[in-house]
mmCIF file of C-alpha atoms in Angstrom:
data_model
loop_
_atom_site.group_PDB
_atom_site.id
_atom_site.type_symbol
_atom_site.label_atom_id
_atom_site.label_comp_id
_atom_site.label_asym_id
_atom_site.label_seq_id
_atom_site.Cartn_x
_atom_site.Cartn_y
_atom_site.Cartn_z
ATOM 1 C CA PRO A 8 83.985 38.087 2.337
ATOM 2 C CA ALA A 9 87.131 36.023 1.744
ATOM 3 C CA LEU A 10 86.899 34.488 5.213
ATOM 4 C CA ARG A 11 83.228 33.670 4.721
ATOM 5 C CA ARG A 12 84.089 32.022 1.399
ATOM 6 C CA LEU A 13 86.940 30.103 3.004
ATOM 7 C CA GLY A 14 84.696 28.879 5.806
ATOM 8 C CA GLU A 15 82.127 27.680 3.332
ATOM 9 C CA ALA A 16 84.754 25.832 1.280
ATOM 10 C CA CYS A 17 86.110 24.080 4.390
ATOM 11 C CA GLY A 18 82.782 23.369 6.058
ATOM 12 C CA ALA A 19 84.005 25.479 8.983
ATOM 13 C CA LEU A 20 82.296 27.505 11.685
ATOM 14 C CA LEU A 21 83.121 31.199 12.075
ATOM 15 C CA ALA A 22 83.824 33.188 15.231
ATOM 16 C CA THR A 23 85.485 36.469 16.188
ATOM 17 C CA SER A 24 87.408 37.925 19.059
ATOM 18 C CA ALA A 25 85.403 40.322 21.238
ATOM 19 C CA VAL A 26 86.589 43.452 19.449
ATOM 20 C CA ALA A 27 85.530 42.128 16.013
ATOM 21 C CA HIS A 28 81.953 41.304 17.053
ATOM 22 C CA GLY A 29 79.585 41.592 14.099
ATOM 23 C CA LEU A 30 82.151 40.737 11.429
ATOM 24 C CA PHE A 31 80.268 37.613 10.324
ATOM 25 C CA HIS A 32 76.765 38.850 11.059
ATOM 26 C CA GLY A 33 74.132 37.094 8.985
ATOM 27 C CA ASP A 34 76.210 34.005 8.274
ATOM 28 C CA PRO A 35 74.150 31.002 9.452
ATOM 29 C CA PHE A 36 77.301 29.244 10.679
ATOM 30 C CA ALA A 37 78.740 32.154 12.686
ATOM 31 C CA LEU A 38 78.954 31.506 16.432
ATOM 32 C CA GLY A 39 79.583 35.088 17.559
ATOM 33 C CA ILE A 40 82.385 35.785 20.014
ATOM 34 C CA CYS A 41 85.079 33.238 20.818
ATOM 35 C CA GLY A 42 86.388 33.740 24.340
ATOM 36 C CA GLY A 43 85.055 34.620 27.741
ATOM 37 C CA PHE A 44 81.977 36.178 26.151
ATOM 38 C CA ALA A 45 81.175 33.111 24.057
ATOM 39 C CA THR A 46 77.611 31.865 24.253
ATOM 40 C CA PRO A 47 77.144 28.465 25.921
ATOM 41 C CA LEU A 48 76.511 26.971 22.475
ATOM 42 C CA ALA A 49 79.745 28.419 21.085
ATOM 43 C CA ALA A 50 81.664 27.242 24.144
ATOM 44 C CA GLU A 51 80.343 23.733 23.535
ATOM 45 C CA LEU A 52 81.209 23.625 19.831
ATOM 46 C CA LEU A 53 84.534 25.458 19.611
ATOM 47 C CA PRO A 54 86.671 22.927 21.559
ATOM 48 C CA GLN A 55 85.506 20.176 19.189
ATOM 49 C CA ALA A 56 87.301 21.660 16.171
ATOM 50 C CA ASP A 57 90.213 19.568 14.919
ATOM 51 C CA VAL A 58 91.720 22.505 12.981
ATOM 52 C CA VAL A 59 91.687 26.140 14.113
ATOM 53 C CA LEU A 60 92.585 28.893 11.653
ATOM 54 C CA ALA A 61 93.239 32.177 13.484
ATOM 55 C CA VAL A 62 93.356 35.164 11.156
ATOM 56 C CA GLY A 63 94.483 38.422 12.725
ATOM 57 C CA ALA A 64 93.725 37.054 16.204
ATOM 58 C CA SER A 65 96.458 36.531 18.769
ATOM 59 C CA LEU A 66 94.818 33.544 20.534
ATOM 60 C CA ASN A 67 95.441 35.149 23.910
ATOM 61 C CA HIS A 68 93.923 33.854 27.132
ATOM 62 C CA TRP A 69 90.823 36.051 26.767
ATOM 63 C CA THR A 70 90.027 34.823 23.260
ATOM 64 C CA THR A 71 90.664 31.161 24.107
ATOM 65 C CA ARG A 72 89.148 31.290 27.620
ATOM 66 C CA HIS A 73 92.504 30.296 29.050
ATOM 67 C CA GLY A 74 92.919 27.618 26.387
ATOM 68 C CA GLU A 75 89.623 25.832 27.082
ATOM 69 C CA LEU A 76 88.061 26.780 23.745
ATOM 70 C CA ILE A 77 90.807 25.043 21.771
ATOM 71 C CA GLY A 78 90.810 21.262 21.916
ATOM 72 C CA ASP A 79 93.937 19.488 23.074
ATOM 73 C CA GLY A 80 94.442 17.797 19.706
ATOM 74 C CA ALA A 81 93.530 20.752 17.520
ATOM 75 C CA ARG A 82 95.992 21.763 14.822
ATOM 76 C CA LEU A 83 96.582 25.526 14.909
ATOM 77 C CA ILE A 84 97.226 27.722 11.875
ATOM 78 C CA GLN A 85 97.805 31.423 12.502
ATOM 79 C CA VAL A 86 97.806 34.273 9.980
ATOM 80 C CA ASP A 87 99.055 37.685 11.097
ATOM 81 C CA VAL A 88 100.531 40.714 9.384
ATOM 82 C CA GLU A 89 103.106 40.859 12.209
ATOM 83 C CA ALA A 90 105.423 37.875 12.037
ATOM 84 C CA GLY A 91 106.345 38.325 15.704
ATOM 85 C CA ALA A 92 102.720 37.762 16.734
ATOM 86 C CA ILE A 93 102.626 34.244 15.325
ATOM 87 C CA GLY A 94 102.969 31.684 18.084
ATOM 88 C CA LEU A 95 103.269 34.405 20.729
ATOM 89 C CA ASN A 96 100.520 33.043 22.964
ATOM 90 C CA ARG A 97 100.092 29.474 21.732
ATOM 91 C CA THR A 98 102.276 27.065 19.811
ATOM 92 C CA VAL A 99 101.058 26.836 16.227
ATOM 93 C CA GLU A 100 101.663 24.160 13.656
ATOM 94 C CA LEU A 101 101.762 26.571 10.742
ATOM 95 C CA GLY A 102 102.232 30.332 10.647
ATOM 96 C CA VAL A 103 101.556 32.621 7.707
ATOM 97 C CA ALA A 104 102.919 36.163 7.858
ATOM 98 C CA GLY A 105 100.681 38.301 5.700
ATOM 99 C CA ASP A 106 97.641 40.501 5.325
ATOM 100 C CA ALA A 107 94.458 38.879 6.652
ATOM 101 C CA GLY A 108 92.334 39.565 3.585
ATOM 102 C CA ALA A 109 95.008 38.642 1.068
ATOM 103 C CA ALA A 110 95.861 35.411 2.879
ATOM 104 C CA ALA A 111 92.210 34.378 3.173
ATOM 105 C CA GLN A 112 91.639 35.152 -0.501
ATOM 106 C CA ALA A 113 94.685 33.128 -1.534
ATOM 107 C CA LEU A 114 93.602 30.144 0.575
ATOM 108 C CA ALA A 115 90.079 30.255 -0.805
ATOM 109 C CA ASP A 116 91.412 30.500 -4.365
ATOM 110 C CA ALA A 117 93.715 27.536 -3.740
ATOM 111 C CA LEU A 118 90.828 25.438 -2.437
ATOM 112 C CA ASP A 119 88.662 26.305 -5.428
ATOM 113 C CA ALA A 120 91.439 25.492 -7.863
ATOM 114 C CA GLY A 121 92.703 22.324 -6.157
ATOM 115 C CA PRO A 122 92.834 19.052 -8.065
ATOM 116 C CA ALA A 123 90.059 16.520 -7.645
ATOM 117 C CA GLY A 124 90.388 14.495 -4.467
ATOM 118 C CA THR A 125 91.993 17.274 -2.419
ATOM 119 C CA VAL A 126 90.288 19.503 0.125
ATOM 120 C CA ALA A 127 88.620 21.930 -2.231
ATOM 121 C CA GLY A 128 85.526 23.919 -2.947
ATOM 122 C CA ALA A 129 82.534 23.137 -5.110
ATOM 123 C CA GLY A 130 83.467 21.468 -8.367
ATOM 124 C CA ALA A 131 86.959 20.577 -7.254
ATOM 125 C CA GLY A 132 86.592 17.632 -4.925
ATOM 126 C CA ALA A 133 84.805 19.265 -2.001
ATOM 127 C CA PRO A 134 85.315 17.355 1.291
ATOM 128 C CA GLY A 135 81.665 17.392 2.316
ATOM 129 C CA PRO A 136 79.693 19.688 4.613
ATOM 130 C CA GLY A 137 81.995 19.501 7.614
ATOM 131 C CA TRP A 138 80.239 21.409 10.403
ATOM 132 C CA ARG A 139 77.723 22.900 7.988
ATOM 133 C CA THR A 140 74.785 20.592 8.453
ATOM 134 C CA PRO A 141 71.107 21.585 8.468
ATOM 135 C CA GLU A 142 70.845 20.366 12.065
ATOM 136 C CA LEU A 143 73.668 22.576 13.315
ATOM 137 C CA ARG A 144 72.379 25.517 11.299
ATOM 138 C CA ALA A 145 69.041 25.223 13.109
ATOM 139 C CA CYS A 146 70.804 24.865 16.452
ATOM 140 C CA ILE A 147 72.876 28.007 15.887
ATOM 141 C CA ALA A 148 69.814 29.944 14.778
ATOM 142 C CA GLY A 149 68.020 28.909 17.955
ATOM 143 C CA GLY A 150 70.980 30.041 20.033
ATOM 144 C CA ARG A 151 70.953 33.613 18.800
ATOM 145 C CA TRP A 152 68.081 34.500 21.190
ATOM 146 C CA ARG A 153 66.843 37.216 18.831
ATOM 147 C CA ASP A 154 63.095 36.996 18.103
ATOM 148 C CA GLN A 155 62.828 34.008 20.410
ATOM 149 C CA PRO A 156 60.495 33.802 23.428
ATOM 150 C CA LEU A 157 62.324 34.008 26.717
ATOM 151 C CA GLU A 158 61.575 30.362 27.523
ATOM 152 C CA ALA A 159 63.531 29.296 24.419
ATOM 153 C CA SER A 160 66.727 30.280 26.169
ATOM 154 C CA ALA A 161 66.252 27.548 28.780
ATOM 155 C CA ALA A 162 68.077 25.051 26.596
ATOM 156 C CA ILE A 163 71.051 27.414 26.531
ATOM 157 C CA ASP A 164 71.183 28.643 30.102
ATOM 158 C CA PRO A 165 68.469 27.393 32.465
ATOM 159 C CA ALA A 166 69.078 30.289 34.858
ATOM 160 C CA VAL A 167 67.890 32.739 32.219
ATOM 161 C CA ALA A 168 64.455 31.204 31.928
ATOM 162 C CA GLY A 169 63.633 31.426 35.586
ATOM 163 C CA SER A 170 64.853 28.222 37.219
ATOM 164 C CA ARG A 171 66.399 30.554 39.796
ATOM 165 C CA GLU A 172 64.292 33.410 41.118
ATOM 166 C CA PRO A 173 66.173 36.724 41.153
ATOM 167 C CA THR A 174 66.650 38.655 44.375
ATOM 168 C CA PRO A 175 63.345 40.448 45.112
ATOM 169 C CA GLY A 176 63.142 43.843 43.441
ATOM 170 C CA THR A 177 65.781 42.980 40.831
ATOM 171 C CA ILE A 178 65.969 41.517 37.344
ATOM 172 C CA ASP A 179 68.358 38.797 36.222
ATOM 173 C CA PRO A 180 70.933 40.563 33.991
ATOM 174 C CA ARG A 181 70.634 37.778 31.403
ATOM 175 C CA THR A 182 66.859 38.168 31.285
ATOM 176 C CA LEU A 183 67.364 41.919 30.865
ATOM 177 C CA SER A 184 69.824 41.401 28.015
ATOM 178 C CA ILE A 185 67.553 38.958 26.183
ATOM 179 C CA GLU A 186 64.608 41.348 26.523
ATOM 180 C CA LEU A 187 66.720 44.196 25.125
ATOM 181 C CA ALA A 188 67.808 42.010 22.191
ATOM 182 C CA ARG A 189 64.169 41.246 21.408
ATOM 183 C CA ARG A 190 63.045 44.867 21.542
ATOM 184 C CA LEU A 191 65.939 46.752 19.953
ATOM 185 C CA PRO A 192 66.364 47.136 16.188
ATOM 186 C CA LEU A 193 69.184 45.279 14.501
ATOM 187 C CA GLU A 194 70.500 48.466 12.897
ATOM 188 C CA LYS A 195 72.174 50.041 15.887
ATOM 189 C CA ALA A 196 75.553 50.796 17.405
ATOM 190 C CA VAL A 197 76.440 49.187 20.726
ATOM 191 C CA VAL A 198 79.042 50.684 23.058
ATOM 192 C CA VAL A 199 80.113 48.535 26.024
ATOM 193 C CA ASP A 200 81.918 49.929 29.064
ATOM 194 C CA SER A 201 84.140 47.921 31.398
ATOM 195 C CA GLY A 202 82.843 46.047 34.399
ATOM 196 C CA HIS A 203 81.356 42.844 35.720
ATOM 197 C CA PHE A 204 78.350 43.268 33.404
ATOM 198 C CA THR A 205 80.402 43.519 30.196
ATOM 199 C CA GLY A 206 79.845 39.953 29.038
ATOM 200 C CA TRP A 207 76.053 40.130 28.935
ATOM 201 C CA PRO A 208 75.596 42.854 26.295
ATOM 202 C CA SER A 209 78.538 41.339 24.427
ATOM 203 C CA MET A 210 76.851 37.933 24.377
ATOM 204 C CA PHE A 211 73.261 38.981 23.689
ATOM 205 C CA LEU A 212 73.240 42.251 21.711
ATOM 206 C CA GLU A 213 73.904 41.815 18.008
ATOM 207 C CA VAL A 214 75.200 44.392 15.551
ATOM 208 C CA ALA A 215 74.955 44.122 11.787
ATOM 209 C CA ASP A 216 78.231 45.978 11.195
ATOM 210 C CA PRO A 217 81.482 45.444 13.140
ATOM 211 C CA ARG A 218 82.091 49.196 12.918
ATOM 212 C CA ALA A 219 78.916 49.645 14.966
ATOM 213 C CA TRP A 220 80.495 47.680 17.826
ATOM 214 C CA VAL A 221 82.502 49.954 20.144
ATOM 215 C CA PHE A 222 84.297 47.842 22.720
ATOM 216 C CA VAL A 223 85.924 50.348 25.066
ATOM 217 C CA ASN A 224 86.660 47.537 27.513
ATOM 218 C CA GLY A 225 89.772 47.082 25.378
ATOM 219 C CA PHE A 226 91.231 50.056 27.285
ATOM 220 C CA GLN A 227 90.621 48.210 30.596
ATOM 221 C CA ALA A 228 89.324 51.387 32.258
ATOM 222 C CA VAL A 229 85.891 51.827 33.822
ATOM 223 C CA GLY A 230 83.867 54.900 32.862
ATOM 224 C CA LEU A 231 84.737 55.445 29.192
ATOM 225 C CA GLY A 232 81.505 54.028 27.779
ATOM 226 C CA LEU A 233 79.155 57.010 28.020
ATOM 227 C CA GLY A 234 81.538 59.470 26.380
ATOM 228 C CA ALA A 235 82.327 57.004 23.604
ATOM 229 C CA ALA A 236 78.609 56.368 23.063
ATOM 230 C CA ILE A 237 77.866 60.073 22.746
ATOM 231 C CA GLY A 238 80.621 60.296 20.152
ATOM 232 C CA ALA A 239 79.173 57.357 18.228
ATOM 233 C CA ALA A 240 75.681 58.888 18.353
ATOM 234 C CA VAL A 241 76.878 62.278 17.134
ATOM 235 C CA ALA A 242 78.891 60.655 14.331
ATOM 236 C CA ARG A 243 75.917 58.583 13.118
ATOM 237 C CA PRO A 244 72.654 60.345 14.072
ATOM 238 C CA ASP A 245 70.826 58.207 11.498
ATOM 239 C CA ARG A 246 70.911 55.127 13.731
ATOM 240 C CA LEU A 247 70.299 54.309 17.368
ATOM 241 C CA THR A 248 73.306 54.094 19.680
ATOM 242 C CA VAL A 249 73.075 51.910 22.783
ATOM 243 C CA ALA A 250 75.434 52.487 25.700
ATOM 244 C CA ALA A 251 75.738 49.495 28.035
ATOM 245 C CA LEU A 252 77.189 50.681 31.324
ATOM 246 C CA GLY A 253 77.576 49.592 34.909
ATOM 247 C CA ASP A 254 76.455 51.875 37.698
ATOM 248 C CA GLY A 255 80.065 52.321 38.781
ATOM 249 C CA GLY A 256 81.041 53.414 35.281
ATOM 250 C CA LEU A 257 78.119 55.826 35.082
ATOM 251 C CA PHE A 258 79.082 57.452 38.383
ATOM 252 C CA LEU A 259 82.454 58.281 36.823
ATOM 253 C CA ALA A 260 80.753 60.092 33.927
ATOM 254 C CA LEU A 261 77.501 61.520 35.312
ATOM 255 C CA ALA A 262 78.147 64.975 33.860
ATOM 256 C CA GLU A 263 78.022 63.533 30.356
ATOM 257 C CA LEU A 264 74.294 62.830 30.734
ATOM 258 C CA GLU A 265 73.785 66.577 30.363
ATOM 259 C CA SER A 266 76.031 66.524 27.295
ATOM 260 C CA ALA A 267 73.903 63.806 25.722
ATOM 261 C CA ALA A 268 70.702 65.754 26.410
ATOM 262 C CA ARG A 269 72.118 69.047 25.148
ATOM 263 C CA LEU A 270 73.372 67.437 21.941
ATOM 264 C CA GLY A 271 70.062 65.669 21.358
ATOM 265 C CA ALA A 272 71.887 62.377 20.893
ATOM 266 C CA ARG A 273 69.824 59.446 19.618
ATOM 267 C CA LEU A 274 71.058 57.461 22.573
ATOM 268 C CA LEU A 275 69.780 54.688 24.825
ATOM 269 C CA VAL A 276 71.780 54.313 28.042
ATOM 270 C CA VAL A 277 71.273 50.933 29.744
ATOM 271 C CA VAL A 278 72.742 50.743 33.238
ATOM 272 C CA TYR A 279 73.339 47.309 34.747
ATOM 273 C CA ASP A 280 72.853 48.621 38.255
ATOM 274 C CA ASP A 281 73.925 46.201 40.994
ATOM 275 C CA ALA A 282 74.775 48.968 43.504
ATOM 276 C CA ALA A 283 78.438 47.955 43.472
ATOM 277 C CA TYR A 284 81.653 47.541 41.576
ATOM 278 C CA GLY A 285 80.511 44.010 40.870
ATOM 279 C CA ALA A 286 83.825 42.663 39.587
ATOM 280 C CA GLU A 287 85.473 43.443 42.906
ATOM 281 C CA VAL A 288 82.559 42.047 44.896
ATOM 282 C CA HIS A 289 82.600 38.714 43.076
ATOM 283 C CA HIS A 290 86.386 38.504 43.186
ATOM 284 C CA PHE A 291 87.070 39.405 46.803
ATOM 285 C CA ALA A 292 83.962 38.245 48.658
ATOM 286 C CA PRO A 293 84.671 34.517 48.054
ATOM 287 C CA MET A 294 88.159 35.127 49.448
ATOM 288 C CA GLY A 295 86.667 36.368 52.708
ATOM 289 C CA HIS A 296 87.418 40.071 52.238
ATOM 290 C CA ASP A 297 85.098 42.844 53.361
ATOM 291 C CA THR A 298 83.531 44.287 50.176
ATOM 292 C CA GLY A 299 81.748 47.191 51.847
ATOM 293 C CA ILE A 300 84.105 49.674 50.238
ATOM 294 C CA VAL A 301 83.000 48.620 46.727
ATOM 295 C CA ARG A 302 79.257 48.562 47.440
ATOM 296 C CA PHE A 303 77.040 51.646 47.086
ATOM 297 C CA PRO A 304 73.704 52.691 48.567
ATOM 298 C CA ASP A 305 71.020 52.034 45.965
ATOM 299 C CA ALA A 306 70.804 55.249 43.931
ATOM 300 C CA ASP A 307 67.885 56.599 41.906
ATOM 301 C CA LEU A 308 69.803 56.883 38.652
ATOM 302 C CA ALA A 309 66.598 57.580 36.749
ATOM 303 C CA ALA A 310 66.019 60.707 38.846
ATOM 304 C CA LEU A 311 69.596 61.838 38.267
ATOM 305 C CA ALA A 312 69.123 61.378 34.524
ATOM 306 C CA ARG A 313 65.873 63.363 34.476
ATOM 307 C CA ALA A 314 67.598 66.199 36.316
ATOM 308 C CA ALA A 315 70.132 66.296 33.457
ATOM 309 C CA GLY A 316 67.394 66.459 30.804
ATOM 310 C CA VAL A 317 67.337 62.767 29.878
ATOM 311 C CA GLU A 318 64.207 60.608 29.866
ATOM 312 C CA ALA A 319 64.483 57.683 32.262
ATOM 313 C CA ILE A 320 62.794 54.528 33.514
ATOM 314 C CA THR A 321 63.586 52.086 36.315
ATOM 315 C CA VAL A 322 63.475 48.374 35.503
ATOM 316 C CA ARG A 323 63.022 45.567 38.018
ATOM 317 C CA ALA A 324 61.088 43.114 35.799
ATOM 318 C CA PRO A 325 60.816 42.481 32.027
ATOM 319 C CA GLY A 326 57.492 44.321 31.789
ATOM 320 C CA ASP A 327 59.120 47.488 33.113
ATOM 321 C CA LEU A 328 60.817 47.768 29.718
ATOM 322 C CA ASP A 329 57.512 48.422 27.945
ATOM 323 C CA PRO A 330 58.063 52.222 27.838
ATOM 324 C CA LEU A 331 61.203 51.523 25.798
ATOM 325 C CA ASP A 332 59.049 50.481 22.841
ATOM 326 C CA ALA A 333 57.248 53.829 22.790
ATOM 327 C CA TRP A 334 60.521 55.715 23.133
ATOM 328 C CA LEU A 335 62.035 53.802 20.207
ATOM 329 C CA ALA A 336 59.057 54.798 18.064
ATOM 330 C CA ARG A 337 59.445 58.462 19.062
ATOM 331 C CA ALA A 338 63.203 58.376 18.459
ATOM 332 C CA ASP A 339 62.563 57.067 14.945
ATOM 333 C CA ALA A 340 60.006 59.767 14.188
ATOM 334 C CA ASP A 341 61.331 62.799 16.051
ATOM 335 C CA ALA A 342 64.857 64.059 15.527
ATOM 336 C CA ASP A 343 64.501 66.111 18.722
ATOM 337 C CA ALA A 344 63.636 63.151 20.979
ATOM 338 C CA ARG A 345 65.649 63.153 24.186
ATOM 339 C CA PRO A 346 68.011 60.306 25.148
ATOM 340 C CA LEU A 347 66.613 57.578 27.402
ATOM 341 C CA LEU A 348 68.319 56.025 30.423
ATOM 342 C CA VAL A 349 67.237 52.600 31.679
ATOM 343 C CA ASP A 350 68.203 52.085 35.305
ATOM 344 C CA ALA A 351 68.029 48.296 35.450
ATOM 345 C CA LYS A 352 68.263 47.045 39.013
ATOM 346 C CA VAL A 353 70.069 43.788 38.237
ATOM 347 C CA ASP A 354 70.425 40.905 40.670
ATOM 348 C CA PRO A 355 73.734 41.422 42.515
ATOM 349 C CA ALA A 356 73.887 37.714 43.380
ATOM 350 C CA VAL A 357 74.460 36.681 39.731
ATOM 351 C CA CYS A 358 78.159 36.286 38.949
ATOM 352 C CA ALA A 359 79.043 36.450 35.256
ATOM 353 C CA ALA A 360 80.472 33.160 34.021
ATOM 354 C CA TRP A 361 83.314 34.913 32.187
ATOM 355 C CA LEU A 362 84.397 36.689 35.373
ATOM 356 C CA ALA A 363 84.365 33.530 37.468
ATOM 357 C CA GLU A 364 86.435 31.810 34.785
ATOM 358 C CA ALA A 365 88.919 34.662 34.561
ATOM 359 C CA PHE A 366 89.495 34.768 38.297
ATOM 360 C CA ARG A 367 89.723 30.997 38.536
ATOM 361 C CA ALA A 368 92.653 31.102 36.138
ATOM 362 C CA GLY A 369 94.404 33.893 38.056
#
C-alpha cells in the first residue's frame, strides 16, 4: 500500500521483478513484470522514465533486461534492507538502507507533508499527473490481454494475432497463453517451471495475490514445477492452482501426476509441449550445433496423464481448449474432480523474445 501511495503521489508507473508478480494487481498504472518477461508495452514505457526508484529489487541483468529497460539518463534511487546490495549491479545516485515498507511509507509521508511548490501529494503542491494520464491508463488496460478478443493483441505483438501461421498441427504459445488468460478465473495460483516457455505464462497469466505466484524458475532447475504446484494445491484447496510446465520438465516429474490424482488436487497442468528442451534448441541451433540430443519424439502426454488417473486433452488450436471450460465448472462444483492436463502442442519454431535477448547478451 505504501508503494502504491508513493506512486500515485509521484505520478509514477509501477512494476515488479518476476518473483513479485501480482504485487500491484488492480492498480491501473501497474505494468506487470520489469525484465525479460516484460510485456511489449512495458518494455516500451520503462526506458522512458527519468527517475527509477528500486525498492527491494537488485536491478540485476534479468530485471533490467541487461540494462535496456533503464534509460541512459535515468537517475537511480535504490532502497534495500541490506546495505551491501545497494549499487551492487548498477551505479545508483542515491541509496537508502532500510526496510522496504518503512522507507516507502516515510517517502510518501514526506511528499504529503512537503511545503507548497515542492514535489508533493494532493494539497501540498502536487507536481501534476506525471505518467498517470487517462490516455496511458487506457493503453495499459488494453495491454493486459484479459477479457480482450485475440485480435486486440495485434497492436502489442502482431505474431500473436496470426500474421505468422504456426507450424501445421501446433498452436502459437502466445495464442495459447492469451486463450488461457481469457478462460481462467482471476482467483488462482500460478506455478511456473523453468524452461524456454517460462516467459509466456509469466507475461500473460495474472494473479490477484503475489503469494499465489510460485516462481520456481528462481531455483534455475527444470522439473520442480509439478511438485511445487501439487503443494500449492494441497495448501489452498479452495482455489484453482495452475502448473505451467514444459514437456522436458514434465518428463522429469511424471510420477507426480499419480500423486496429483491420488490427492484429488484442484490442479490444472498446462504443458507447453514443443517436443524438445527448447532453450537448448534455440541457443545452439543458430550456432550450427546438432540439437538432436535435446529433441524428443512427439509423445502423447495426454495418454500418459490418463494412465495416472488425470483427465487430459490435447490442444493444437484455440478451439481445442473448449473442454477446459466444462472442467473448470466441474472443479468449482465437485470437490472430487480429478486434475486436468492440457498437452498443448506449441510451435517449436517460435523463439521466446526473452531467451533470444538473454543469449544475445551472453
